Amino acid sequence: MKTNPRYEIIIYWSEEDQTFIAEVPELAGCLADGESYSEALSNVEIVIAEWIETAKSLERSIPVPKGN
């Protein structure tokens, strides 16, 4: 499930959780984790698509990516 790659994604190592965390600041509460950097990125791409799908079904506004 690919999504619009123009949303800013911040990926960092969480010492506390011992995993990589990927956050999408433009989409409230949108984040994922993974054992590797690439797994966190892949997982957050899925979560972005799900976030957008949910927002559409609830008829909520979807932020325009800063990258547009």
Coordinates of N, CA, C and O in Angstrom, one line a residue:
M1 N 0.8 -1.2 0.0 CA 0.0 0.0 0.0 C 0.9 1.2 0.0 O 1.4 1.6 1.0
K2 N 1.1 1.8 -1.1 CA 1.9 3.1 -1.2 C 1.0 4.3 -1.0 O -0.2 4.3 -1.3
T3 N 1.6 5.3 -0.6 CA 0.9 6.5 -0.3 C 1.7 7.7 -0.8 O 2.8 7.6 -1.3
N4 N 1.1 8.9 -0.6 CA 1.8 10.1 -1.0 C 3.1 10.3 -0.2 O 3.0 10.5 1.0
P5 N 4.2 10.3 -0.8 CA 5.5 10.4 -0.1 C 5.9 11.8 0.3 O 7.0 12.0 0.8
R6 N 5.0 12.7 0.0 CA 5.4 14.1 0.3 C 5.2 14.6 1.7 O 5.6 15.7 2.0
Y7 N 4.7 13.8 2.5 CA 4.6 14.1 4.0 C 5.9 14.0 4.6 O 6.7 13.0 4.3
E8 N 6.3 14.9 5.5 CA 7.5 14.8 6.2 C 7.5 13.6 7.1 O 6.5 13.4 7.9
I9 N 8.5 12.8 7.1 CA 8.6 11.7 8.0 C 9.9 11.8 8.8 O 11.0 12.0 8.2
I10 N 9.8 11.7 10.1 CA 11.0 11.8 11.0 C 11.2 10.5 11.6 O 10.3 9.9 12.2
I11 N 12.4 9.9 11.4 CA 12.7 8.6 11.9 C 13.9 8.7 12.9 O 14.9 9.4 12.6
Y12 N 13.7 8.1 14.1 CA 14.8 8.2 15.1 C 14.8 6.9 15.9 O 13.8 6.1 15.9
W13 N 15.9 6.6 16.6 CA 16.0 5.5 17.4 C 15.5 5.8 18.8 O 15.9 6.8 19.4
S14 N 14.7 4.9 19.3 CA 14.2 5.1 20.7 C 14.9 4.1 21.6 O 14.7 2.9 21.5
E15 N 15.8 4.7 22.4 CA 16.5 3.8 23.4 C 15.6 3.1 24.3 O 15.8 2.0 24.7
E16 N 14.6 3.9 24.8 CA 13.6 3.3 25.7 C 12.9 2.1 25.1 O 12.7 1.1 25.8
D17 N 12.4 2.2 23.9 CA 11.7 1.1 23.2 C 12.5 0.2 22.5 O 12.0 -0.9 22.0
Q18 N 13.8 0.5 22.3 CA 14.7 -0.3 21.5 C 14.2 -0.6 20.1 O 14.2 -1.8 19.6
T19 N 13.8 0.4 19.5 CA 13.2 0.3 18.1 C 13.3 1.7 17.4 O 13.5 2.7 18.1
F20 N 13.2 1.7 16.1 CA 13.1 2.9 15.3 C 11.7 3.4 15.3 O 10.8 2.6 15.2
I21 N 11.5 4.7 15.5 CA 10.2 5.3 15.5 C 10.1 6.2 14.3 O 11.0 7.0 14.0
A22 N 9.0 6.1 13.5 CA 8.8 7.0 12.4 C 7.5 7.8 12.7 O 6.4 7.3 12.9
E23 N 7.7 9.1 12.7 CA 6.6 10.0 13.0 C 6.3 10.9 11.8 O 7.2 11.3 11.0
V24 N 5.0 11.2 11.6 CA 4.5 12.1 10.5 C 3.9 13.3 11.2 O 2.7 13.3 11.6
P25 N 4.7 14.4 11.4 CA 4.2 15.6 12.2 C 2.9 16.2 11.6 O 2.1 16.8 12.4
E26 N 2.8 16.2 10.3 CA 1.6 16.8 9.7 C 0.3 16.1 9.9 O -0.8 16.6 9.8
L27 N 0.4 14.8 10.3 CA -0.8 14.0 10.6 C -0.8 13.6 12.0 O -0.1 12.7 12.5
A28 N -1.7 14.2 12.8 CA -1.7 14.0 14.2 C -1.8 12.6 14.6 O -2.7 11.8 14.1
G29 N -0.9 12.1 15.5 CA -0.9 10.7 16.0 C -0.5 9.7 15.0 O -0.6 8.5 15.3
C30 N 0.1 10.1 13.9 CA 0.5 9.2 12.8 C 1.9 8.8 13.1 O 2.8 9.6 12.9
L31 N 2.2 7.5 13.5 CA 3.5 7.1 13.7 C 3.5 5.5 13.7 O 2.5 4.9 13.7
A32 N 4.7 5.0 13.5 CA 4.9 3.6 13.4 C 6.3 3.3 13.9 O 7.1 4.2 14.1
D33 N 6.6 2.0 14.1 CA 7.9 1.6 14.5 C 8.4 0.4 13.7 O 7.7 -0.1 12.9
G34 N 9.7 0.1 14.0 CA 10.3 -1.1 13.2 C 11.6 -1.4 13.8 O 12.3 -0.6 14.5
E35 N 12.1 -2.6 13.6 CA 13.4 -3.1 14.1 C 14.5 -2.4 13.4 O 15.6 -2.4 13.9
S36 N 14.2 -2.0 12.1 CA 15.3 -1.3 11.3 C 14.7 0.0 10.8 O 13.5 0.2 10.8
Y37 N 15.6 0.9 10.3 CA 15.2 2.1 9.8 C 14.2 1.9 8.6 O 13.1 2.5 8.5
S38 N 14.5 1.0 7.7 CA 13.7 0.7 6.5 C 12.4 0.1 6.9 O 11.4 0.4 6.3
E39 N 12.4 -0.7 8.0 CA 11.1 -1.3 8.4 C 10.2 -0.3 9.0 O 9.0 -0.2 8.7
A40 N 10.7 0.7 9.8 CA 9.9 1.8 10.3 C 9.4 2.6 9.2 O 8.2 3.0 9.2
L41 N 10.2 2.9 8.2 CA 9.7 3.7 7.0 C 8.6 2.9 6.3 O 7.6 3.5 6.0
S42 N 8.8 1.7 6.0 CA 7.7 0.9 5.3 C 6.4 0.8 6.1 O 5.4 1.0 5.6
N43 N 6.6 0.7 7.5 CA 5.4 0.6 8.3 C 4.7 1.9 8.4 O 3.4 2.0 8.3
V44 N 5.4 3.0 8.4 CA 4.7 4.3 8.5 C 4.0 4.7 7.2 O 3.0 5.3 7.2
E45 N 4.5 4.2 6.1 CA 3.9 4.4 4.8 C 2.5 3.8 4.8 O 1.5 4.3 4.3
I46 N 2.4 2.6 5.4 CA 1.1 1.9 5.5 C 0.2 2.7 6.5 O -1.0 2.9 6.2
V47 N 0.7 3.2 7.6 CA -0.1 3.9 8.6 C -0.5 5.3 8.0 O -1.7 5.7 8.2
I48 N 0.3 5.9 7.1 CA -0.2 7.1 6.5 C -1.4 6.9 5.6 O -2.4 7.6 5.7
A49 N -1.3 5.8 4.8 CA -2.5 5.5 4.0 C -3.7 5.2 4.8 O -4.8 5.6 4.5
E50 N -3.5 4.5 5.9 CA -4.7 4.1 6.8 C -5.2 5.4 7.4 O -6.4 5.6 7.6
W51 N -4.3 6.3 7.8 CA -4.7 7.6 8.5 C -5.6 8.4 7.5 O -6.7 8.9 7.9
I52 N -5.2 8.5 6.2 CA -5.9 9.2 5.2 C -7.2 8.5 4.9 O -8.3 9.2 4.8
E53 N -7.2 7.2 4.8 CA -8.5 6.5 4.6 C -9.5 6.7 5.7 O -10.7 6.9 5.4
T54 N -9.0 6.7 6.9 CA -9.9 6.9 8.1 C -10.4 8.3 8.1 O -11.6 8.5 8.3
A55 N -9.6 9.3 7.8 CA -10.0 10.7 7.8 C -11.1 10.9 6.7 O -12.1 11.6 6.9
K56 N -10.9 10.3 5.5 CA -11.9 10.4 4.5 C -13.2 9.8 4.9 O -14.3 10.4 4.7
S57 N -13.2 8.6 5.5 CA -14.4 7.9 5.9 C -15.1 8.7 7.0 O -16.4 8.6 7.1
L58 N -14.4 9.5 7.8 CA -15.0 10.3 8.9 C -15.3 11.7 8.4 O -15.7 12.6 9.2
E59 N -15.0 12.0 7.1 CA -15.2 13.3 6.5 C -14.4 14.4 7.2 O -14.9 15.5 7.4
R60 N -13.2 14.0 7.6 CA -12.3 15.0 8.2 C -11.4 15.6 7.2 O -11.1 14.9 6.2
S61 N -10.9 16.7 7.4 CA -9.9 17.3 6.5 C -8.6 16.6 6.6 O -8.2 16.2 7.6
I62 N -7.9 16.6 5.4 CA -6.6 15.9 5.3 C -5.6 17.0 5.0 O -5.8 17.7 4.0
P63 N -4.6 17.2 5.8 CA -3.6 18.3 5.6 C -2.9 18.1 4.2 O -2.6 17.0 3.8
V64 N -2.7 19.2 3.6 CA -1.9 19.2 2.3 C -0.4 19.1 2.8 O 0.0 19.8 3.6
P65 N 0.3 18.1 2.2 CA 1.7 17.9 2.5 C 2.5 19.2 2.3 O 2.3 19.9 1.3
K66 N 3.5 19.5 3.2 CA 4.4 20.6 3.0 C 5.1 20.5 1.6 O 5.5 21.5 1.1
G67 N 5.3 19.3 1.2 CA 6.1 19.0 0.0 C 5.3 19.4 -1.3 O 5.9 19.2 -2.4
N68 N 4.1 19.8 -1.2 CA 3.3 20.1 -2.4 C 3.6 21.5 -2.9 O 3.9 22.4 -2.2

